[in-house]
Each structure stands twice: as structure tokens, then as C-alpha cells.
Amino acid sequence: LFPETPQPPPQCVASIGYSGWNPPPGPRRMLGDLFYLTVKTLEGSTVHMTATPSGFYVNKTTESVFDPNPADISCKGYTLIDTLKQVSSLFNKNFAIVQK
């Protein structure tokens, strides 16, 4: 009699926001850094990312140490979504569901 209540889409990340290390310092701006993000994945890890004109990459920054150089594990993509797919398997799985 009543229409079925649609299920909310699955969550893809726990949180995402600008890093406290913004804005990029002058020397980093000269290298192309636009801004920094902090992403908390559904797996519980915190990932710091750098946005550049050519895309996004995971950097070596922690909550207490600023190091915008690329992380030892190479996770980079042209879009934020491409990069998050490499970082989090749950993001990859849930984002595919959201796109259906």
C-alpha cells in the first residue's frame, strides 16, 4: 500500500576536509600545490593529499609533521575519486554502488 522507503546510499568516506596545513607555503605554491586535504577512510586510516593542477596524490604529511612530498606508496590520480579508489577498497566498492 505504501511505497517502499529507499535505502540511503552507502557512505564512501568517514570524513574529508581541508588540512590544517593550508594554505600552501610560497615555495610549495611555486611547485604547483593548490591545497591539502585530510581524508579519514572507512577502514579507519587518515590520509593526507595534495591537490595540484595535474591531479591529486597522497603525501607524507601527518597530523604533527608537514611533508607534502609524495608518499612512499604511489597513489595519484587525475581526480580526487581516482586517487581515493587507490587508497580505500571500501571507497571503491561503495562508490560503484552509488554510481548505479
Short mmCIF file of C-alpha atoms in Angstrom, two decimals:
data_model
loop_
_atom_site.label_atom_id
_atom_site.label_comp_id
_atom_site.label_asym_id
_atom_site.label_seq_id
_atom_site.Cartn_x
_atom_site.Cartn_y
_atom_site.Cartn_z
CA LEU A 1 0.00 0.00 0.00
CA PHE A 2 2.80 2.40 0.89
CA PRO A 3 5.77 2.91 -1.38
CA GLU A 4 8.98 1.33 -0.23
CA THR A 5 11.32 3.74 1.53
CA PRO A 6 14.53 3.99 -0.49
CA GLN A 7 17.73 3.00 1.25
CA PRO A 8 20.23 5.82 1.70
CA PRO A 9 23.34 5.45 -0.45
CA PRO A 10 26.34 3.85 1.25
CA GLN A 11 28.94 6.11 2.79
CA CYS A 12 32.20 6.30 0.82
CA VAL A 13 34.50 8.08 3.32
CA ALA A 14 34.21 8.79 7.03
CA SER A 15 35.26 12.42 6.56
CA ILE A 16 37.03 14.72 4.14
CA GLY A 17 38.16 18.28 4.63
CA TYR A 18 40.85 20.85 4.15
CA SER A 19 44.05 20.10 6.03
CA GLY A 20 45.24 22.38 8.78
CA TRP A 21 48.42 22.83 6.72
CA ASN A 22 46.63 25.15 4.25
CA PRO A 23 47.36 27.44 2.55
CA PRO A 24 50.45 26.02 0.84
CA PRO A 25 53.61 27.94 1.70
CA GLY A 26 55.12 30.09 -1.06
CA PRO A 27 57.80 27.60 -2.17
CA ARG A 28 55.18 24.83 -2.43
CA ARG A 29 52.82 27.11 -4.39
CA MET A 30 55.67 27.74 -6.82
CA LEU A 31 55.90 23.94 -7.27
CA GLY A 32 52.16 23.81 -8.08
CA ASP A 33 50.50 22.82 -4.79
CA LEU A 34 46.95 24.22 -4.74
CA PHE A 35 45.66 22.91 -1.39
CA TYR A 36 45.88 19.97 1.02
CA LEU A 37 43.14 17.56 2.11
CA THR A 38 42.77 15.22 5.05
CA VAL A 39 40.64 12.12 4.39
CA LYS A 40 39.51 9.61 7.00
CA THR A 41 38.68 6.36 5.22
CA LEU A 42 36.04 3.85 6.24
CA GLU A 43 38.90 1.48 7.09
CA GLY A 44 39.90 3.96 9.82
CA SER A 45 43.12 5.32 8.33
CA THR A 46 43.84 9.02 7.85
CA VAL A 47 45.32 10.02 4.50
CA HIS A 48 46.78 13.40 3.61
CA MET A 49 46.55 14.51 -0.03
CA THR A 50 47.98 17.27 -2.17
CA ALA A 51 45.97 18.90 -4.98
CA THR A 52 47.95 20.09 -7.98
CA PRO A 53 46.93 21.29 -11.46
CA SER A 54 47.62 17.77 -12.79
CA GLY A 55 45.61 15.93 -10.11
CA PHE A 56 45.89 14.58 -6.58
CA TYR A 57 48.42 12.46 -4.74
CA VAL A 58 48.87 11.02 -1.25
CA ASN A 59 51.62 12.87 0.59
CA LYS A 60 53.81 12.09 3.63
CA THR A 61 52.15 14.63 5.95
CA THR A 62 50.96 13.54 9.39
CA GLU A 63 48.93 15.44 11.98
CA SER A 64 52.12 16.79 13.52
CA VAL A 65 54.64 16.87 10.63
CA PHE A 66 54.17 18.72 7.33
CA ASP A 67 55.76 16.84 4.42
CA PRO A 68 53.92 17.47 1.13
CA ASN A 69 56.22 15.17 -0.86
CA PRO A 70 54.59 12.10 -2.42
CA ALA A 71 54.14 9.14 -0.08
CA ASP A 72 56.27 6.04 -0.48
CA ILE A 73 53.24 4.18 -1.83
CA SER A 74 52.33 5.75 -5.14
CA CYS A 75 48.70 6.82 -5.07
CA LYS A 76 47.97 9.53 -7.58
CA GLY A 77 45.19 10.29 -9.99
CA TYR A 78 43.76 12.96 -12.24
CA THR A 79 40.70 13.30 -10.00
CA LEU A 80 40.08 13.01 -6.28
CA ILE A 81 37.86 10.00 -6.93
CA ASP A 82 40.60 8.20 -8.89
CA THR A 83 43.01 8.75 -6.01
CA LEU A 84 40.52 7.68 -3.33
CA LYS A 85 39.83 4.46 -5.26
CA GLN A 86 43.51 3.57 -4.92
CA VAL A 87 43.61 4.43 -1.21
CA SER A 88 40.46 2.72 0.06
CA SER A 89 38.91 -0.55 -1.09
CA LEU A 90 35.66 0.34 0.73
CA PHE A 91 35.52 3.66 -1.12
CA ASN A 92 35.98 1.79 -4.40
CA LYS A 93 33.23 -0.72 -3.55
CA ASN A 94 30.71 1.80 -2.18
CA PHE A 95 31.32 4.37 -4.90
CA ALA A 96 30.48 1.73 -7.52
CA ILE A 97 27.14 1.16 -5.73
CA VAL A 98 26.43 4.90 -5.61
CA GLN A 99 27.01 5.18 -9.37
CA LYS A 100 24.38 2.52 -10.20
#
